[in-house]
Tab-separated table of C-alpha atoms in Angstrom:
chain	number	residue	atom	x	y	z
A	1	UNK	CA	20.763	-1.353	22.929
A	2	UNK	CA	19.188	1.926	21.937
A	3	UNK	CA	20.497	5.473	22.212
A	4	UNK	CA	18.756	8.269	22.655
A	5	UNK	CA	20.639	11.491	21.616
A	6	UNK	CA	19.709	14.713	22.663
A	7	UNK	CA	20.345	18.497	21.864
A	8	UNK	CA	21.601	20.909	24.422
A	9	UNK	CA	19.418	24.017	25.045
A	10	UNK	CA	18.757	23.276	21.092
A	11	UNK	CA	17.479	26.702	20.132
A	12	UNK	CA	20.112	28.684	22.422
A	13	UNK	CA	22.732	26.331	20.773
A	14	UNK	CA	21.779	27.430	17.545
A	15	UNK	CA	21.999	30.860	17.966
A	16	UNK	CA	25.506	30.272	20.110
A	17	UNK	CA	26.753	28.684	16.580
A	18	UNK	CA	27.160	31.715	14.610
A	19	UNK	CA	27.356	34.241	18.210
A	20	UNK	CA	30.351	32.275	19.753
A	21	UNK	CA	30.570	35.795	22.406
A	22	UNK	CA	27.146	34.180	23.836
A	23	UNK	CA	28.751	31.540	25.697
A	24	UNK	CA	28.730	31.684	29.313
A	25	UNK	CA	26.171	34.227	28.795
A	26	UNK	CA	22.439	33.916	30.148
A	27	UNK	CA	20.191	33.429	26.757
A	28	UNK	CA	16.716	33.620	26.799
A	29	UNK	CA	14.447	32.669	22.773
A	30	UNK	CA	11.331	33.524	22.998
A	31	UNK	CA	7.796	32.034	21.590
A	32	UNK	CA	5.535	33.417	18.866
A	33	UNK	CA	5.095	36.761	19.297
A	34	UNK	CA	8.288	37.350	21.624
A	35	UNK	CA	5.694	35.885	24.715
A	36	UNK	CA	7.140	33.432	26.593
A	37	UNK	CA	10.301	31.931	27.386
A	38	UNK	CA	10.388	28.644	25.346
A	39	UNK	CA	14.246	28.059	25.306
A	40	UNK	CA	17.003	29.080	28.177
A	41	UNK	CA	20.500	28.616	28.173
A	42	UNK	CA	22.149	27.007	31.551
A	43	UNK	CA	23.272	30.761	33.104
A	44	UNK	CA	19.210	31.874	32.306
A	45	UNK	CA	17.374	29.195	34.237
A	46	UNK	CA	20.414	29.351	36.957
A	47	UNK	CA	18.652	33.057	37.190
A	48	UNK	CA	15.170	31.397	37.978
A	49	UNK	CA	13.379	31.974	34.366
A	50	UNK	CA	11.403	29.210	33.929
A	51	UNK	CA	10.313	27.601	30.472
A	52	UNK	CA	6.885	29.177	29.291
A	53	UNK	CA	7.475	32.219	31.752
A	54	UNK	CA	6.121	35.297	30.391
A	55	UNK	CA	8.801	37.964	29.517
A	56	UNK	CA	6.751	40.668	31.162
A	57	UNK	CA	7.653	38.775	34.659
A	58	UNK	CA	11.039	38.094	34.056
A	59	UNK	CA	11.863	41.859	32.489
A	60	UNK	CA	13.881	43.098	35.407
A	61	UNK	CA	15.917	39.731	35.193
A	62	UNK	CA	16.771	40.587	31.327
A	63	UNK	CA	17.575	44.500	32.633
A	64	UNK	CA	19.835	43.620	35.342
A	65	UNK	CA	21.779	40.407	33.635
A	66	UNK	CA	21.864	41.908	30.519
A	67	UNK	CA	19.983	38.683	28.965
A	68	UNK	CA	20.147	38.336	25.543
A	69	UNK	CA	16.925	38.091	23.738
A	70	UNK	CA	15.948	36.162	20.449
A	71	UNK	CA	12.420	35.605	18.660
A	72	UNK	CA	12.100	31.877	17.573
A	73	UNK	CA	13.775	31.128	14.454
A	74	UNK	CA	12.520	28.240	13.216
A	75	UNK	CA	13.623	28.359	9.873
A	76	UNK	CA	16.887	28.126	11.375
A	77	UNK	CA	16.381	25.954	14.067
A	78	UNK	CA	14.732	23.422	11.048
A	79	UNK	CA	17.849	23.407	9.673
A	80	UNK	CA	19.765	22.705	12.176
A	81	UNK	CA	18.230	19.536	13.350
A	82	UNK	CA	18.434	18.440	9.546
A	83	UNK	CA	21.813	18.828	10.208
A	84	UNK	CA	22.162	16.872	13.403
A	85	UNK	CA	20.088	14.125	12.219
A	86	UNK	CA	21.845	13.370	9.360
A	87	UNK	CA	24.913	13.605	11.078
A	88	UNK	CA	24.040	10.814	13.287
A	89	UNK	CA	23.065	8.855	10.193
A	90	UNK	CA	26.117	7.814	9.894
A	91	UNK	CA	26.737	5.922	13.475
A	92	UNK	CA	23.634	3.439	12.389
A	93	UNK	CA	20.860	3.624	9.176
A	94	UNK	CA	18.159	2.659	12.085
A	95	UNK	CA	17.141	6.290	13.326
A	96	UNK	CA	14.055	7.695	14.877
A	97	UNK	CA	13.834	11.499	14.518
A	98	UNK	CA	11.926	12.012	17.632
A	99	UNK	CA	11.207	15.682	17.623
A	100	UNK	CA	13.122	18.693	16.355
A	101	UNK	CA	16.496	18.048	18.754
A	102	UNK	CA	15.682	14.143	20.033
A	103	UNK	CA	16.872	11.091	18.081
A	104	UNK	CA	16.489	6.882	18.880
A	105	UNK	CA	19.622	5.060	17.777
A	106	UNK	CA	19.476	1.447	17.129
A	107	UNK	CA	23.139	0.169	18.102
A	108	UNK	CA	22.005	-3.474	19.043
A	109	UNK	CA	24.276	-4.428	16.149
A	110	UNK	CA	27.205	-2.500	16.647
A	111	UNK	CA	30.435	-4.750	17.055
A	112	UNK	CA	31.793	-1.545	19.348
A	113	UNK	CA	32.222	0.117	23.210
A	114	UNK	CA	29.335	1.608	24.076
A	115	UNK	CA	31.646	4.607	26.178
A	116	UNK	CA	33.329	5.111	23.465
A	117	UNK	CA	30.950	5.132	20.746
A	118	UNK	CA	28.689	7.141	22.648
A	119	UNK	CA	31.556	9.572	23.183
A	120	UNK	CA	32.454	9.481	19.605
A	121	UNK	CA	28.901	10.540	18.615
A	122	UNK	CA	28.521	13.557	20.810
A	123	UNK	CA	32.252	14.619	19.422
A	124	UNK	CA	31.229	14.003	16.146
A	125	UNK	CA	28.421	16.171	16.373
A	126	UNK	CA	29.721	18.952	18.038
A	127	UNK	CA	32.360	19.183	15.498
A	128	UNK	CA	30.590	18.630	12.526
A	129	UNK	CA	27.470	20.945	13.291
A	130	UNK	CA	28.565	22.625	16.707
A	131	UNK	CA	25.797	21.709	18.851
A	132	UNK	CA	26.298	20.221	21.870
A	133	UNK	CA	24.253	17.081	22.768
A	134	UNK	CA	23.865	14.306	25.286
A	135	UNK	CA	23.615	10.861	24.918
A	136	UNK	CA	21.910	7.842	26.812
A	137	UNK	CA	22.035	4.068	25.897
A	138	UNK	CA	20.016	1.412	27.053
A	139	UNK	CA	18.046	-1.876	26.538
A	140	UNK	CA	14.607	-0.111	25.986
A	141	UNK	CA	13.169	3.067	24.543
A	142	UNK	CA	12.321	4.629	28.269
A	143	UNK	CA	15.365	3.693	29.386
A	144	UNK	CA	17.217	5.052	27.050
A	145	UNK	CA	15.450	8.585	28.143
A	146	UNK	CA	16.368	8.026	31.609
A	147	UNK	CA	19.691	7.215	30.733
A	148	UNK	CA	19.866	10.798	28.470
A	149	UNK	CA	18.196	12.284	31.619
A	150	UNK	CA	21.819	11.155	33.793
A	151	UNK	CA	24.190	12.438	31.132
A	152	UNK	CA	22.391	15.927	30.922
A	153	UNK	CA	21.384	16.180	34.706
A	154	UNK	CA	23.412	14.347	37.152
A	155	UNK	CA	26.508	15.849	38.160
A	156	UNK	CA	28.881	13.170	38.115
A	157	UNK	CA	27.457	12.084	34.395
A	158	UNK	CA	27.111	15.737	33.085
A	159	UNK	CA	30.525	16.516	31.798
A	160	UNK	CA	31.105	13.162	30.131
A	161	UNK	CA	27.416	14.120	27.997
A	162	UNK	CA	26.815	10.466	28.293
A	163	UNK	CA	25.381	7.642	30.521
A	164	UNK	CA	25.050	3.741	29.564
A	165	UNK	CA	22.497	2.717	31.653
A	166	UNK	CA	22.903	-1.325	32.099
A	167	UNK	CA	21.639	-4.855	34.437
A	168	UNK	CA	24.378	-3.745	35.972
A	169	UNK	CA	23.238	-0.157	37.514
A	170	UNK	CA	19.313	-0.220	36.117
A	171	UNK	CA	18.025	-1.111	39.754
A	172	UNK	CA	19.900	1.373	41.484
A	173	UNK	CA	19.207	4.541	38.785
A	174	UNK	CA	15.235	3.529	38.974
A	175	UNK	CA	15.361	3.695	43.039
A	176	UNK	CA	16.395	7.452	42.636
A	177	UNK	CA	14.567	8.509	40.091
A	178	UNK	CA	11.015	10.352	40.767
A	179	UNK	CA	8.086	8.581	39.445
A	180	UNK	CA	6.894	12.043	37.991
A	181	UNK	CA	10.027	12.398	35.838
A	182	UNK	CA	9.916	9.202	33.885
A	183	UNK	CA	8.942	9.478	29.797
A	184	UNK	CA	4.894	8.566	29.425
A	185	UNK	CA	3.578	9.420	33.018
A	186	UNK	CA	1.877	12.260	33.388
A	187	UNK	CA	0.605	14.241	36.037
A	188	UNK	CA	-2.601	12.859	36.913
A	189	UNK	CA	-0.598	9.243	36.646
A	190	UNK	CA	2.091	10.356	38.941
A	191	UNK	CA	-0.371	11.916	41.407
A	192	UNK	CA	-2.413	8.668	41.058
A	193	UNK	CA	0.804	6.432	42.184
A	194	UNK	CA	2.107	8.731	44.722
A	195	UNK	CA	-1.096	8.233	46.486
A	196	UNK	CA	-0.724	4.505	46.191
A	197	UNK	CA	2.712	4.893	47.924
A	198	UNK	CA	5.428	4.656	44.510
A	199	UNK	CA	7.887	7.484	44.829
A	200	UNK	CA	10.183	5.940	42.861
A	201	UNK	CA	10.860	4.423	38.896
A	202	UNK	CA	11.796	1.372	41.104
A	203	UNK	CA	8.531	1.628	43.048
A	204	UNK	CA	6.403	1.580	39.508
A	205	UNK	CA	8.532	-1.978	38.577
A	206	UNK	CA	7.435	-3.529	41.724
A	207	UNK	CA	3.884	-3.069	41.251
A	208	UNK	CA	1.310	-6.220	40.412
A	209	UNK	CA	1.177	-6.505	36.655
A	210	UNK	CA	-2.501	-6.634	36.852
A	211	UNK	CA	-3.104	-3.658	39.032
A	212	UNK	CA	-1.157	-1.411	36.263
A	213	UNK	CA	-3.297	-2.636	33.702
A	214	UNK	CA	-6.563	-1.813	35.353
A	215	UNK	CA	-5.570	1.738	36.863
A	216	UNK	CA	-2.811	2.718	33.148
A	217	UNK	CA	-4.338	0.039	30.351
A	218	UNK	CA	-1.929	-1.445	28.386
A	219	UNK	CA	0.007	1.578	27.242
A	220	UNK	CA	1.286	1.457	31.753
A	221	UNK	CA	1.655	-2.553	31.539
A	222	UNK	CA	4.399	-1.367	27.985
A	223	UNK	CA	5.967	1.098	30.149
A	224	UNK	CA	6.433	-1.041	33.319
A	225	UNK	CA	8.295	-3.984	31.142
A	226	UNK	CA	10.271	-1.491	29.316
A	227	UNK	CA	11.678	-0.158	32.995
A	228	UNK	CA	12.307	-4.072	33.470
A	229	UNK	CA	14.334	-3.890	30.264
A	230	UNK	CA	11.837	-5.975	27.971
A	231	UNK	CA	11.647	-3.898	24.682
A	232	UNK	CA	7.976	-2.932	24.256
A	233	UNK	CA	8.549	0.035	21.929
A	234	UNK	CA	10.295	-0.520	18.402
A	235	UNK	CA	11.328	2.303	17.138
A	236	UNK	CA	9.645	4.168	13.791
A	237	UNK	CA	12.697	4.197	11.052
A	238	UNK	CA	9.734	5.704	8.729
A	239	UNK	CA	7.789	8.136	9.762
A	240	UNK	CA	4.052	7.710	8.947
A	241	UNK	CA	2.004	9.987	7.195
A	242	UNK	CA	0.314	13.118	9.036
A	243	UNK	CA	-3.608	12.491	9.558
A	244	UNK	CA	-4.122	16.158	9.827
A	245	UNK	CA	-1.924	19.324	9.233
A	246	UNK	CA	-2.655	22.765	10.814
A	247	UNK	CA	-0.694	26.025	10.364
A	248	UNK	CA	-2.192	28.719	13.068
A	249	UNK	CA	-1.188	31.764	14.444
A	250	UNK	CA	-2.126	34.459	17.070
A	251	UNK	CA	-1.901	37.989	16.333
A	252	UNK	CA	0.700	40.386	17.621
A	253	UNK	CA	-2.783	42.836	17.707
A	254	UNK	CA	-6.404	42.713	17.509
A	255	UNK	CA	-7.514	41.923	13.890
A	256	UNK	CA	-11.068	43.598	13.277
A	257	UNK	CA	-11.313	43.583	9.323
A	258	UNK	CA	-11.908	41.001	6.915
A	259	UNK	CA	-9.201	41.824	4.802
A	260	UNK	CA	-6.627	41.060	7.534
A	261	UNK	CA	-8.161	37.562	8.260
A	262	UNK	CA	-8.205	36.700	4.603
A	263	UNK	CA	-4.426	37.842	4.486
A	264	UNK	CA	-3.721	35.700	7.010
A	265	UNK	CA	-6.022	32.287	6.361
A	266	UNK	CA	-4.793	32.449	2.904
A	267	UNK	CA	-0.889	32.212	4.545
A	268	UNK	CA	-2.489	29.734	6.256
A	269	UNK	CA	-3.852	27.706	3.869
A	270	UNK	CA	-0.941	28.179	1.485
A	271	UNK	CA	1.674	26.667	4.363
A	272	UNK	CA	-1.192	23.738	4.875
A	273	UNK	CA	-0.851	22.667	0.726
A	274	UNK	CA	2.759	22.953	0.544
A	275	UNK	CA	2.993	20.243	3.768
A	276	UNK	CA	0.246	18.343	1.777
A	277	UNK	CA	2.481	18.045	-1.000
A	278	UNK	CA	5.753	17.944	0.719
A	279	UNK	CA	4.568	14.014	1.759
A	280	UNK	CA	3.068	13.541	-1.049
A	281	UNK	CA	-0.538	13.798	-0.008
A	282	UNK	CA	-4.160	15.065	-0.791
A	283	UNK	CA	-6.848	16.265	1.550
A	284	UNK	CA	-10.445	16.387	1.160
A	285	UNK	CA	-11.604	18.821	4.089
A	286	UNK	CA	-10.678	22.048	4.692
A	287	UNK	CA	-11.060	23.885	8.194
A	288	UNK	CA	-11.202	27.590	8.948
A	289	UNK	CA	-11.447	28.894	12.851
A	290	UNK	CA	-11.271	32.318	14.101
A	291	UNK	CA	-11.005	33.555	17.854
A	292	UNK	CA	-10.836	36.387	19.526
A	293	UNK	CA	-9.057	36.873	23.180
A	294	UNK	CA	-10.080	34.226	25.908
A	295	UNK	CA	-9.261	37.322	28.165
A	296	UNK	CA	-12.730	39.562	26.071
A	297	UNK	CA	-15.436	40.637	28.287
A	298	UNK	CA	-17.778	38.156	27.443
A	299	UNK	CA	-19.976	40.365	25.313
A	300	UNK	CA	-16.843	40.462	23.090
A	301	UNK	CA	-16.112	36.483	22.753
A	302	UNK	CA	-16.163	34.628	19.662
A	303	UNK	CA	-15.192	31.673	18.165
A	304	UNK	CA	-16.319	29.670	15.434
A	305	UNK	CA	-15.407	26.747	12.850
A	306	UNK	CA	-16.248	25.677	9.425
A	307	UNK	CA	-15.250	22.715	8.118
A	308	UNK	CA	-15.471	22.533	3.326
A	309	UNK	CA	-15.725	19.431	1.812
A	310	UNK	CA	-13.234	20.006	-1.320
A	311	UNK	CA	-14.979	18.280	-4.307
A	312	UNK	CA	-11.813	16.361	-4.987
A	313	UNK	CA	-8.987	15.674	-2.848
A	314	UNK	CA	-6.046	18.476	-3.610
A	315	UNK	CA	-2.998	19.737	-2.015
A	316	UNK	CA	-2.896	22.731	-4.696
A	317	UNK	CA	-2.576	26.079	-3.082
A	318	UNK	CA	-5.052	27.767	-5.654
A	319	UNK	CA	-7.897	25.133	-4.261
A	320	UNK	CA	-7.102	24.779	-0.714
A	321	UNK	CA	-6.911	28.723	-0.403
A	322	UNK	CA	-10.107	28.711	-2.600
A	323	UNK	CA	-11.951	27.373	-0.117
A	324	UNK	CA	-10.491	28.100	2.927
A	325	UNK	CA	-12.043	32.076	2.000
A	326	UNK	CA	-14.754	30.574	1.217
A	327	UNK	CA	-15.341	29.027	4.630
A	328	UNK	CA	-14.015	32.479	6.099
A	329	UNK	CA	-16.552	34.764	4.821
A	330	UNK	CA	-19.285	32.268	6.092
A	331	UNK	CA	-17.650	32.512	9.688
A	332	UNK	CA	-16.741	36.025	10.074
A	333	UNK	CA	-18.403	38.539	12.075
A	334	UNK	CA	-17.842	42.173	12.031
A	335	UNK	CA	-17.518	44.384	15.260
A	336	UNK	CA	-15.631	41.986	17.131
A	337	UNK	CA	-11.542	41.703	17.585
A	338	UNK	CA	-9.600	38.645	16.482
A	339	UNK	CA	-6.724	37.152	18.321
A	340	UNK	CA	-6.214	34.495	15.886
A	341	UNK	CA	-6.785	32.680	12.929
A	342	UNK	CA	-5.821	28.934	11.381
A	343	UNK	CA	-6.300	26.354	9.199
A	344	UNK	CA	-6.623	22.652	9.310
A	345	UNK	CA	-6.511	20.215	6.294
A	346	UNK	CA	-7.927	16.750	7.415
A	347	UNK	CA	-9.410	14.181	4.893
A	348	UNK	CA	-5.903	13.614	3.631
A	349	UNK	CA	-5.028	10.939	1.186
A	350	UNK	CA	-2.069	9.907	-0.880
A	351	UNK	CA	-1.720	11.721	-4.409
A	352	UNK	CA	-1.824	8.728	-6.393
A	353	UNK	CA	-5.132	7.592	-4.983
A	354	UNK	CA	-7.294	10.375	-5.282
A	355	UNK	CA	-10.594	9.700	-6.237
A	356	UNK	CA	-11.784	12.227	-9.435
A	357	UNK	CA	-15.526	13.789	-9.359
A	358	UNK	CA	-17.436	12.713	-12.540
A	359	UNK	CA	-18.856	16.044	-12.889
A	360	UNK	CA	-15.771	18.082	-11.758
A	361	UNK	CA	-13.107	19.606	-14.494
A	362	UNK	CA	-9.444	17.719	-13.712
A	363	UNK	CA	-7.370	20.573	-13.524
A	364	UNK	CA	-3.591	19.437	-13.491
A	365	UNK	CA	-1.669	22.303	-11.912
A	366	UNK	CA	1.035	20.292	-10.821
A	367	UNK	CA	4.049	22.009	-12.565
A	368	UNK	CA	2.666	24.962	-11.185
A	369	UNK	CA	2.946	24.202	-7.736
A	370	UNK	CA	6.388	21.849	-8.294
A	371	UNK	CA	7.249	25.663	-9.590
A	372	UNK	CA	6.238	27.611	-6.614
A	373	UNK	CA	7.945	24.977	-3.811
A	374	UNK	CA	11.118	25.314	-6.086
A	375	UNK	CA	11.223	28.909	-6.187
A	376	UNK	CA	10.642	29.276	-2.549
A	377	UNK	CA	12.840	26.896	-1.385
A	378	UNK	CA	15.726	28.863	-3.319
A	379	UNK	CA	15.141	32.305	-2.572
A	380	UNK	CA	13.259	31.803	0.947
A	381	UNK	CA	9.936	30.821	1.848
A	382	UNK	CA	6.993	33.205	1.081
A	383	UNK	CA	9.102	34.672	-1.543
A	384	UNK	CA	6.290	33.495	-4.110
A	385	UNK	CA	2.578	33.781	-2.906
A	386	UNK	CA	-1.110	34.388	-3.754
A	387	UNK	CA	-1.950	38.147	-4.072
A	388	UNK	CA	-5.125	36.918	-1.265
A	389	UNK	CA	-1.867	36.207	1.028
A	390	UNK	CA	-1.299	40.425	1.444
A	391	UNK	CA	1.907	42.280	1.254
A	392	UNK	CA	2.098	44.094	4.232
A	393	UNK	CA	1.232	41.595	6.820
A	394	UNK	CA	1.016	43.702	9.725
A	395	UNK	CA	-1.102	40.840	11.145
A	396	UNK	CA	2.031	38.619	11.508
A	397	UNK	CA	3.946	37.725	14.357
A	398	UNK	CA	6.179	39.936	16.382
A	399	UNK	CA	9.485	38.949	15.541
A	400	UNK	CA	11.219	42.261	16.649
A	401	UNK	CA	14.532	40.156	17.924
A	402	UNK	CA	14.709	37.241	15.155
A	403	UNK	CA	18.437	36.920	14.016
A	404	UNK	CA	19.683	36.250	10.491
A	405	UNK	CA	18.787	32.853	8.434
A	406	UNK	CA	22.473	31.783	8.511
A	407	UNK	CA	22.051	28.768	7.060
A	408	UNK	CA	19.200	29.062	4.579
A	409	UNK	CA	19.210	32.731	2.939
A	410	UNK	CA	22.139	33.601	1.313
A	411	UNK	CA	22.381	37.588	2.419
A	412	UNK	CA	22.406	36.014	5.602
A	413	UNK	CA	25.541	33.732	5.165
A	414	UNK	CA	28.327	35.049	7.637
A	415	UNK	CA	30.887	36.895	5.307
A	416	UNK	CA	34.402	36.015	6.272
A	417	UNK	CA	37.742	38.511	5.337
A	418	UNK	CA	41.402	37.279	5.311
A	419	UNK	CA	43.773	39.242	5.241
């Protein structure tokens, strides 16, 4: 059996952890640049905000419900889900970390209750990091998301937080469930199927093996056995090595001078070579793309790439930011207003099988960097930068409603008096 466990509202739980006074009250986080609505608590979509809403449209909402606002904390919210998925370490070593606040459990081994081992894991949890989560077991991956779909949504499931989804019940559960709401079909699928008459989860199981091949390839024929409860999806205990890495941002306002983009792709770049050599990898290509609004008069649109060819695979910050300005300048065009600005590292290798340039200088600055990712990592990140990377900044992201870094800066750490 698999489990698939689930956070809560994840970002709105983690900033209910160290606000206890926000429960029962409508919470709204926000996305980059305090946008959109990318995270609501229960009482805020009860109101009608809907995820990715702009905050512009629900602003009388916010006025009249007193809503409380927050600007995404990821550095926070990181943490948090290292928490949580460590914490469910210790119910089985076979894990899947399957985003930032999702988690596959293997428990085909486990010599225990499934009700009460699935209760005993959203306890756990709750205590041990206090955020709340719901949990769905059964025989394949998909199911197991339908299953976490019951405990969270159905009534009768939703205060237990979990649903074991069996032989027994499967049949039933897949008649009332909407084709458009199962894990792996998307829209145009689901329109395609409506059309063909399946409503239903149970409708998509009945279909002629051969007809889902043709109209959903293989990847439809996996999804169809998994509803059946054949196991078509194993799940990844080690997650494989990124391909590509990008670290882009829009601007809170229009960018017009070179020294602002440069501030900004070397923050950029600098993010991209610590990921590089947080998994232990190299990358031979660096990418540099600037924008401006989508929304210009078209006499004001631009948008261009460049793509450098690094002489020798690196994840060092002083090479990656190198030419990641050098790629800017050849890019850049005066006169017009940016919107935003990123970089992607592609090319990417491990460290240990880089392959030198003949006629390049090896230049080992690998203490350096070890250097810079310890001294960030223990007085916060950015703390320790490239003068290119600016001090100012006032090209970065709106954040004007971020809360504290509870759990990763120590000014931040919640100060307790007895007595």
């Amino acid at each position: 059996m698999v489990a698939l466990v689930d956070c809560n509202n994840f970002f709105v739980s983690c900033e209910r952890i160290f606000n206890p006074a926000l429960e029962g009250r409508p919470v709204v986080v926000l996305s980059n640049n305090d946008g959109n609505a990318v995270a609501r608590s229960q009482e805020a979509k009860d109101l009608g905000i809907k995820l990715g809403q702009p905050l512009f449209e629900f602003q009388e909402l916010v006025d009249k419900h007193h809503i409380t606002l927050f600007s995404s904390n990821y550095t926070l919210y990181g943490d948090m889900s290292n928490r949580v998925m460590e914490g469910l370490r210790q119910f089985t070593p076979h894990i899947e970390v399957y985003s930032i606040d999702e988690a596959f459990l293997d428990l085909s081994r486990m010599p225990y209750d499934l009700q009460e081992y699935s209760n005993r894991i959203k306890k756990t949890i709750r205590k041990n990091t206090g955020i709340p989560v719901s949990v769905g077991v059964a025989p394949t991956k998909t199911l197991a998301k339908l299953a976490n779909h019951m405990a969270k949504k159905h009534p009768r499931h939703k205060a237990k937080g979990f649903f074991i989804l069996d032989s027994g019940n499967r049949e039933k559960i897949l008649q009332e469930f909407p084709i458009g709401e199962i894990w792996g079909i998307g829209r145009a699928h689901a329109e395609r199927l409506q059309k063909h008459g399946v409503q239903t989860a149970y409708d998509f199981t009945q279909l002629p093996e051969r007809w889902v091949k043709e109209h959903m390839s293989v990847v439809g024929l996996r999804l169809q056995k998994e509803l059946l409860g054949q196991q078509c999806l194993s799940l990844a205990l080690i997650q494989p090595a990124k391909k590509g890495m990008c670290t882009s941002r829009s601007f809170p306002k229009k960018v017009t001078s070179l020294g602002e983009l440069q501030e900004a792709v070397s923050t950029h770049a600098s993010r991209c070579a610590e990921k590089l050599r947080k998994q232990n990898s190299c990358a031979n290509q660096v990418t540099v793309f600037i924008n401006t609004s989508r929304f210009n008069e078209p006499a004001k649109l631009y948008s261009n790439s460049i793509t450098v060819t690094l002489p020798t695979a690196s994840n060092s910050t002083l090479k990656v930011v190198q030419y990641a300005l050098q790629g800017l300048k050849l890019i850049y065009r005066a006169d017009y207003d940016y919107k935003k600005a990123g970089v992607f590292v592609s090319g990417i290798v491990p460290a240990q099988q880089v392959q030198q340039d003949l006629f390049e200088p090896a230049v080992n600055d690998g203490l350096l960097m070890k250097t810079l990712d310890k001294l960030n990592a223990r007085f916060g990140n950015g703390k320790v930068q490239l003068a290119s990377a600016g001090l100012k900044k006032e090209w970065q992201l709106k954040r004007s409603l971020l809360s504290p870094h509870y759990t990763t800066c120590l000014k931040d750490v919640i100060k307790v008096s007895i007595g």
